[in-house]
Short mmCIF file of C-alpha atoms in Angstrom, two decimals:
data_model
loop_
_atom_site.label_atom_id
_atom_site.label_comp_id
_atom_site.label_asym_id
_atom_site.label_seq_id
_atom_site.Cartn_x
_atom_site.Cartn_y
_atom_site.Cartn_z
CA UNK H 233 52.66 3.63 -16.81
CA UNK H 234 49.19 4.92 -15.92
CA UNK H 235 47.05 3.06 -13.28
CA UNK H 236 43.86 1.82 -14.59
CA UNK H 237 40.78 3.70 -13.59
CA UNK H 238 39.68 2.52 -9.93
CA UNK H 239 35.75 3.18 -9.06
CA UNK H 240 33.83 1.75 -6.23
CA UNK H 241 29.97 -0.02 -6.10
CA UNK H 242 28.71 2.77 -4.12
CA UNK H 243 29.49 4.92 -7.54
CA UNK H 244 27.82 1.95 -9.85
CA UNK H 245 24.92 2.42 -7.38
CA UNK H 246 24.53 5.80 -7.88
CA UNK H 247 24.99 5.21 -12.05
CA UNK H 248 22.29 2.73 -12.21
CA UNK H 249 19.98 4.73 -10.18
CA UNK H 250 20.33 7.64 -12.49
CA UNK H 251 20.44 5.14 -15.80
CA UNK H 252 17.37 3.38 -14.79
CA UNK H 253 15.30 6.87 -14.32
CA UNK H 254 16.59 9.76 -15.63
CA UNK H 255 16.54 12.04 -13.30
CA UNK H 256 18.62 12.80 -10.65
CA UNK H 257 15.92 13.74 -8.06
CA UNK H 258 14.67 10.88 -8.31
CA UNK H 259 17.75 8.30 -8.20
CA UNK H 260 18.49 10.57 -4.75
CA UNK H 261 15.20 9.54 -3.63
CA UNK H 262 15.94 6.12 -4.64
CA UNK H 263 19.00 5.71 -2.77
CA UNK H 264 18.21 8.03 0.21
CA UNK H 265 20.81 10.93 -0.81
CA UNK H 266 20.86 14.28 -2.44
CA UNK H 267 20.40 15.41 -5.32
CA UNK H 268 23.90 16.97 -4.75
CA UNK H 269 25.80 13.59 -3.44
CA UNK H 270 24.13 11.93 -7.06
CA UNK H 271 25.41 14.73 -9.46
CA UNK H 272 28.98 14.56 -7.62
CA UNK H 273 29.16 10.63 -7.96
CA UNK H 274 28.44 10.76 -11.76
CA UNK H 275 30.72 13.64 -12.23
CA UNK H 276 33.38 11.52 -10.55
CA UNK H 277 32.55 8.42 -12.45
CA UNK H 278 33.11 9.70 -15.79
CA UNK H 279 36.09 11.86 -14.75
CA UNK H 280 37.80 8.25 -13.63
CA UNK H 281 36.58 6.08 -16.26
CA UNK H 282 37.03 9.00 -18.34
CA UNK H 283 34.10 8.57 -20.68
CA UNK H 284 30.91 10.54 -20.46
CA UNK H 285 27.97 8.16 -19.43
CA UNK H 286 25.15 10.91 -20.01
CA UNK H 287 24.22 13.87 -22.35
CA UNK H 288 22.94 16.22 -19.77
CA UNK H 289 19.50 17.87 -20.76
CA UNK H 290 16.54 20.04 -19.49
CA UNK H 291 14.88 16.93 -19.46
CA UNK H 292 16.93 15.10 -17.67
CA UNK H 293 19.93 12.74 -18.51
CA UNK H 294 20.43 10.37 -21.41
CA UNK H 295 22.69 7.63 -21.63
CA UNK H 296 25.18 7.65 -24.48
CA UNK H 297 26.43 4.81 -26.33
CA UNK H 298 28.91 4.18 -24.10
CA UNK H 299 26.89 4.24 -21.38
CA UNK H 300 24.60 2.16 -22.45
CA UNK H 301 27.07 -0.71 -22.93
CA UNK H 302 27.91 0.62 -19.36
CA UNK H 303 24.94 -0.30 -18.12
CA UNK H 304 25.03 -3.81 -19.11
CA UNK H 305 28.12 -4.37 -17.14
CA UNK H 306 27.13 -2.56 -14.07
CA UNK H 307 23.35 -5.13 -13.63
CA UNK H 308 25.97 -7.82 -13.89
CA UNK H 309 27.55 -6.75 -11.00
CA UNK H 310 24.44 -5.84 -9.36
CA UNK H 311 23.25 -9.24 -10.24
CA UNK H 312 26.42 -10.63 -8.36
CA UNK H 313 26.03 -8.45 -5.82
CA UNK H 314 22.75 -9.28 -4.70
CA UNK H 315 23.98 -13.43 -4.67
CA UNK H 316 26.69 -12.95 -2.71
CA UNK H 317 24.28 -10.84 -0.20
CA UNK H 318 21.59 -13.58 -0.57
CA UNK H 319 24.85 -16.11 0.05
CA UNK H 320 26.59 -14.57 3.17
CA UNK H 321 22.85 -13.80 5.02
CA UNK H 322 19.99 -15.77 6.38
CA UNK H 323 16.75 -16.57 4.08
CA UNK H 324 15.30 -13.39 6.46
CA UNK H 325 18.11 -10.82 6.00
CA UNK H 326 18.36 -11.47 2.58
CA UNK H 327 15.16 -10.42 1.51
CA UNK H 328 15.42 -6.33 2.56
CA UNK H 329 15.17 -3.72 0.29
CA UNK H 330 13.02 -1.74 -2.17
CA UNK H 331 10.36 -3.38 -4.51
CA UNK H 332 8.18 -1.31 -6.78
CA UNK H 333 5.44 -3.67 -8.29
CA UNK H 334 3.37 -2.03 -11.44
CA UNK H 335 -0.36 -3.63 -11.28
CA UNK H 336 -3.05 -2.69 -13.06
CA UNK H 337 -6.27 -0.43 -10.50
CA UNK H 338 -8.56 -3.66 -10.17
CA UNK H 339 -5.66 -6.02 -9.29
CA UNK H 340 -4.20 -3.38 -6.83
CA UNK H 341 -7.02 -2.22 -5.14
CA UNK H 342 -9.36 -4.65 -4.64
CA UNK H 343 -6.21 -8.07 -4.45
CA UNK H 344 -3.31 -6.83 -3.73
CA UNK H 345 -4.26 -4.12 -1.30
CA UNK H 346 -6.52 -6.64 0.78
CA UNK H 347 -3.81 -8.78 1.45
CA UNK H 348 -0.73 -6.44 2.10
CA UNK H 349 -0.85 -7.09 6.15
CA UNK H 350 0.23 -10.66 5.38
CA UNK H 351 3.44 -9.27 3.40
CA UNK H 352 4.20 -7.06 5.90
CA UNK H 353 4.14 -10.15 8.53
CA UNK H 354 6.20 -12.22 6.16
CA UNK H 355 8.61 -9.79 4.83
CA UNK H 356 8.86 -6.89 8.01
CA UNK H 357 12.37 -6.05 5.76
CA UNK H 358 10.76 -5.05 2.62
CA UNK H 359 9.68 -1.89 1.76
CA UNK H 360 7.29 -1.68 -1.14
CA UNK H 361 6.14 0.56 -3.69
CA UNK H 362 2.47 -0.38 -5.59
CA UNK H 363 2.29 1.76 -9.09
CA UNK H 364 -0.96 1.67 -10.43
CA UNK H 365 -0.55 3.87 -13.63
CA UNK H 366 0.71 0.84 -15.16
CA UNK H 367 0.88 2.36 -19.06
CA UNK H 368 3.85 4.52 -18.10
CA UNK H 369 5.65 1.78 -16.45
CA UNK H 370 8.72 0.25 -18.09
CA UNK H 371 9.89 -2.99 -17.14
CA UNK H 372 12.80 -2.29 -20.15
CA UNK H 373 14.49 0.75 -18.62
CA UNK H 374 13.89 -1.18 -15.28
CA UNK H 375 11.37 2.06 -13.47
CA UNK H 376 9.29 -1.12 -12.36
CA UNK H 377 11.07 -4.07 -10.73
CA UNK H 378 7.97 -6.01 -11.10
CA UNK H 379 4.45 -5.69 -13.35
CA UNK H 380 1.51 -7.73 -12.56
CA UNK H 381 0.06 -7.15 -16.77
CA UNK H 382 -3.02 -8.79 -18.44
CA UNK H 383 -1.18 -9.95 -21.62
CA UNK H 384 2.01 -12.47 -21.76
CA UNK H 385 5.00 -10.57 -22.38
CA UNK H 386 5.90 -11.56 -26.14
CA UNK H 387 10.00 -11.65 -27.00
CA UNK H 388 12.10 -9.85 -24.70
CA UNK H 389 14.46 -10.46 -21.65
CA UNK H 390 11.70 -10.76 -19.27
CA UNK H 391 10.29 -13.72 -17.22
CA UNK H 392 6.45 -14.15 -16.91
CA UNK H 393 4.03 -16.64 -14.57
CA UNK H 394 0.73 -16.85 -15.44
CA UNK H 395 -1.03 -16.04 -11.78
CA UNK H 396 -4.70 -16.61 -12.39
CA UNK H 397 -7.39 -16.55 -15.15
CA UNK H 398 -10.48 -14.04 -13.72
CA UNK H 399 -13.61 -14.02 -15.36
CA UNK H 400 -16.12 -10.96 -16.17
CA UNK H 401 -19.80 -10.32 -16.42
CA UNK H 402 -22.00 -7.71 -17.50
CA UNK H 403 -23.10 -5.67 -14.35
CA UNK H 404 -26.04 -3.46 -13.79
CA UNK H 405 -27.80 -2.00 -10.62
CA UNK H 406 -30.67 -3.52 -9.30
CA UNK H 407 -32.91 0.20 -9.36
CA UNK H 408 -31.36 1.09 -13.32
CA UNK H 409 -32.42 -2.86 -14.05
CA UNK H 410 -35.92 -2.16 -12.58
CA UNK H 411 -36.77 0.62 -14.64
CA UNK H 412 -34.83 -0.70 -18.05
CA UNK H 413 -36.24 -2.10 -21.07
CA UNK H 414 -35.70 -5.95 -20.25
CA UNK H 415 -32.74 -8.11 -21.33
CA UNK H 416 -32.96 -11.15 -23.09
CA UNK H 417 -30.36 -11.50 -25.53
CA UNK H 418 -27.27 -9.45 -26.61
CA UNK H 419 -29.05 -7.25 -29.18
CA UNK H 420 -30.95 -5.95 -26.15
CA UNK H 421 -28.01 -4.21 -24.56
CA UNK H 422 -27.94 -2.13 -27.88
CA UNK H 423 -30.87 -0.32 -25.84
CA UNK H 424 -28.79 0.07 -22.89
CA UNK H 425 -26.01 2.88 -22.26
CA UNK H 426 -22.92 1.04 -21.19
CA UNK H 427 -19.96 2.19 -19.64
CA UNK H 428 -16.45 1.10 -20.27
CA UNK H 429 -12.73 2.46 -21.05
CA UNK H 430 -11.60 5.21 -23.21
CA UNK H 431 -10.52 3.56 -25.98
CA UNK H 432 -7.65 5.22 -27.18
CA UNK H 433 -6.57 5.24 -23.58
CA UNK H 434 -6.81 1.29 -23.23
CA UNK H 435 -3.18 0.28 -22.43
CA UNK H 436 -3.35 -3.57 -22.96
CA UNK H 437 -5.20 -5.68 -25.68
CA UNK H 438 -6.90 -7.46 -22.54
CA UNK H 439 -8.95 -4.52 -21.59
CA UNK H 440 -10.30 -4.53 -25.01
CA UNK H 441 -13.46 -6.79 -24.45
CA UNK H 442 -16.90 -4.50 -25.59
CA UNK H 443 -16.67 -6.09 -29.36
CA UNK H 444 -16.39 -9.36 -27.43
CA UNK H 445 -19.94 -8.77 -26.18
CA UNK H 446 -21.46 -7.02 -28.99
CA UNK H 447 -20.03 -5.05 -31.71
CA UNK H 448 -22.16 -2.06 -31.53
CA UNK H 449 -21.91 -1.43 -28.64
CA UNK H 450 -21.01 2.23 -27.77
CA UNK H 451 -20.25 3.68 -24.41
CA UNK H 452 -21.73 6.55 -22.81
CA UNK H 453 -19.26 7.35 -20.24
CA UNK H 454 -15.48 6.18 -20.43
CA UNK H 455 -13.40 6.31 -18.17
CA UNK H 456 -9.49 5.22 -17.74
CA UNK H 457 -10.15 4.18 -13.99
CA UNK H 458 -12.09 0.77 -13.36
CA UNK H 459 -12.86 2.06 -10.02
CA UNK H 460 -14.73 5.15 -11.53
CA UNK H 461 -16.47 2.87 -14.06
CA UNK H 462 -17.75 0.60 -11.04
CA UNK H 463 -18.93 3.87 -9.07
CA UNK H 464 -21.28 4.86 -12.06
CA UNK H 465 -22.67 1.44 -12.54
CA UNK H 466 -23.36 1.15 -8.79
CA UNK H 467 -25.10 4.56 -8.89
CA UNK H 468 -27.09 3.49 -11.90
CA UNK H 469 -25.30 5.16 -15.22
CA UNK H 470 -25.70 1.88 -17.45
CA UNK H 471 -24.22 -1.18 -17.80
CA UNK H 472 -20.78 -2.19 -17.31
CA UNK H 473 -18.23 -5.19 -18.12
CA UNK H 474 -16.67 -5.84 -14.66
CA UNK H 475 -14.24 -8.52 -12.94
CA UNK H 476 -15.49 -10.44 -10.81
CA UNK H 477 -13.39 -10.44 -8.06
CA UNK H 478 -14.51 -6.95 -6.90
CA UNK H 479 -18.24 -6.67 -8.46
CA UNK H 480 -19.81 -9.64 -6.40
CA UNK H 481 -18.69 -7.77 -3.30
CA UNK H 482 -21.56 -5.46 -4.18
CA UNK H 483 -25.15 -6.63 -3.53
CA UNK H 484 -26.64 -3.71 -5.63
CA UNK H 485 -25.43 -5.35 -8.60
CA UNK H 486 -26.67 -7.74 -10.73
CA UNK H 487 -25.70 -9.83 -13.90
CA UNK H 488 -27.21 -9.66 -17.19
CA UNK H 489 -27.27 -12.08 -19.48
CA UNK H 490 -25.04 -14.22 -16.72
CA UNK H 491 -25.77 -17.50 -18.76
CA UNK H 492 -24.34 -16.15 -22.03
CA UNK H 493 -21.69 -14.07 -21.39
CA UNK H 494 -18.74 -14.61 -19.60
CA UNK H 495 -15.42 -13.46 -20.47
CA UNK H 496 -11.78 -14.79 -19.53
CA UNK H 497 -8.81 -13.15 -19.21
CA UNK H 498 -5.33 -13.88 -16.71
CA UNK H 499 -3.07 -12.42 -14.89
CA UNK H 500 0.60 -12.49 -15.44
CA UNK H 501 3.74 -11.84 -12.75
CA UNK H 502 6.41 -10.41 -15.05
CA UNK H 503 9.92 -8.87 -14.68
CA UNK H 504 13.06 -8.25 -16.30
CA UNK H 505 15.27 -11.93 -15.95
CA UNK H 506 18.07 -10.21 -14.79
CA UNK H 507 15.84 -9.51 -11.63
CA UNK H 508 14.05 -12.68 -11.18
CA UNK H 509 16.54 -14.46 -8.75
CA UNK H 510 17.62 -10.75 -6.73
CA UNK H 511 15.91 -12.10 -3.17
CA UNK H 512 13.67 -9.17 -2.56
CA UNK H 513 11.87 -9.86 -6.30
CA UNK H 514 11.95 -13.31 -5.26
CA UNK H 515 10.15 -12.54 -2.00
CA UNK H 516 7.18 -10.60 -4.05
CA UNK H 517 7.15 -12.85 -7.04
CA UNK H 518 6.36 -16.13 -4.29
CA UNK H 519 4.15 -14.05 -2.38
CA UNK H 520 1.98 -12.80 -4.97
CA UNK H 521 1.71 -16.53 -6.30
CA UNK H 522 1.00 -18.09 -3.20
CA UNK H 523 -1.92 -15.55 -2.14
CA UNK H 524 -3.89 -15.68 -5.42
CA UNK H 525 -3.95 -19.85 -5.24
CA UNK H 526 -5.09 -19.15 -1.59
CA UNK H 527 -7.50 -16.65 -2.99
CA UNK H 528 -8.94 -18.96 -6.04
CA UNK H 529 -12.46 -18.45 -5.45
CA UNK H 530 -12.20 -14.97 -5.66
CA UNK H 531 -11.41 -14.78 -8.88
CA UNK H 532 -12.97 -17.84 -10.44
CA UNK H 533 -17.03 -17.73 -9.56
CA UNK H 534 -18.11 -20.69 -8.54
CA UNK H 535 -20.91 -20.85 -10.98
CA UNK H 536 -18.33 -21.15 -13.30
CA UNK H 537 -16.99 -24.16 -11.87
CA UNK H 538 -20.39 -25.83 -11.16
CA UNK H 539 -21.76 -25.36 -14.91
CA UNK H 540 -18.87 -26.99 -16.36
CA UNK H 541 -19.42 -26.78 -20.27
CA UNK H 542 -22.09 -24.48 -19.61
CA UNK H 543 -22.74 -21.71 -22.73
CA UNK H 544 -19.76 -18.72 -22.27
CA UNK H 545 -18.09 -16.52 -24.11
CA UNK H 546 -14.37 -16.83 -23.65
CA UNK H 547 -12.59 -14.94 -25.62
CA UNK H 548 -8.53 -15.50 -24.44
CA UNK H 549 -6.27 -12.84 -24.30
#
């Protein structure tokens, strides 16, 4: 009678790792082995299950069937793991680990980043990772634990919060809006060069907002950065659509049409649901929503709230 196939978590560690990205330099990275130590524990994993997980190619390695009904087993028992962790330690212990969080550049840079020494204080055990190339992120084959995304996850396994609405204005320098023709209504900014996203670059429908304003309207310069689009308005390019959150910070720039248009959008907290209760994606999900309601004003001007049923455009997303 044979013995049934015995296999430890350490090698369903090293299987998920490898699942989740495809490569085995980085799953090493992941876990803090080699490149060696991962290629041994797969090799050992299918010799005792006696099943072949992967098809081995120059790009990497792909999951077969089997091993991708594998897979579903092995997050169960991750998911277990991690509640039994959470379960046996203190709120503090519990929360240790690795997070990588997917957020768009604006959101990142000019939200997350400023508040980042108050995670640190709260969470001294978590290590994070901020991705801000956000359209090669997959929450599906898990290479993000966490996306911050500007459109509501639709169908799916995943859970999503709604963290904030933002709003967005035309922007323009004060020394291009001196020598301009003068704004007065929308058809005006037909005179103006704007500047704005590549379009066949734009990665979520919520980034999709010049129509919104006018629809022909044509960019001069696009560019898949926010922050590079914001640099040429500053140093008087055109005109730009900008959040904001991070615009207002800059005194050099000034609203057009400020009455007329205004644009909404939100921001959503989303990850796979198999995730949502592991204690480290816990720890990021509460932070993150507990430092944008502290941060309200930042993202809602208060012009906004003063005018009430004031004239807007408000397109959701």
């Amino acid at each position: 009678m044979n013995n049934p196939p015995q296999f430890t978590w350490d090698d369903l560690q090293f299987f998920l790792a490898v699942a989740r990205t495809g490569q085995l330099s980085t799953a090493a990275r992941q876990l803090r082995s080699s490149h060696a130590t991962v290629s041994r524990r797969i090799d050992r994993l299918e010799f005792t299950l006696k099943v072949k997980l992967f098809e081995r190619n120059p790009r990497g390695y792909v999951l077969t069937a089997m091993g991708t009904r594998f897979v579903e087993t092995a997050e169960r028992m991750e998911q277990e793991t991690e509640r039994l962790r959470a379960d046996l330690a203190d709120g503090s212990m519990a929360q240790r680990g690795l997070v990588r969080l997917s957020a768009p550049e604006g959101f990142a840079n000019f939200f997350f980043a400023t508040v980042l020494p108050q995670f640190a204080a709260q969470h001294p055990h978590l290590s994070l990772e901020l991705v801000t190339i956000q359209q090669i992120m997959s929450l599906s084959r898990k290479e993000a634990d966490l996306s911050v995304v500007l459109d509501e996850p639709k169908g799916g396994p995943y859970f999503a919060e709604k963290l904030t609405d933002y709003h967005l204005q035309i922007y323009g320098s004060r020394d291009y809006l001196a020598k301009a023709p003068a704004i007065t209504c929308r058809d005006n900014l037909l005179e103006h060069p704007f500047v704005s996203y590549i379009e066949e670059m734009i990665f979520a429908p919520g980034l999709d907002y010049l129509s919104d304003v006018h629809p022909r309207i044509k960019p001069q310069f696009q560019s898949s950065s926010i922050f590079a689009q914001l640099t040429a308005t500053r140093n008087g390019l055109g005109l730009c659509i900008l959040p904001y959150f991070f615009a207002s910070r800059y005194p050099e720039l000034v609203r057009v049409l400020p009455e007329e248009i205004d644009l909404k959008r939100q921001y959503w907290i989303t990850c796979h649901r198999d995730l949502k209760q592991v204690p480290r994606v816990r720890a990021v999900i509460d932070f993150l929503r507990e430092a944008v309601r502290g941060e309200d004003a930042r993202f809602v001007p208060p012009y906004v709230t003063a005018a009430g049923s004031a004239r807007r455009s408000e397109p959701e997303s």
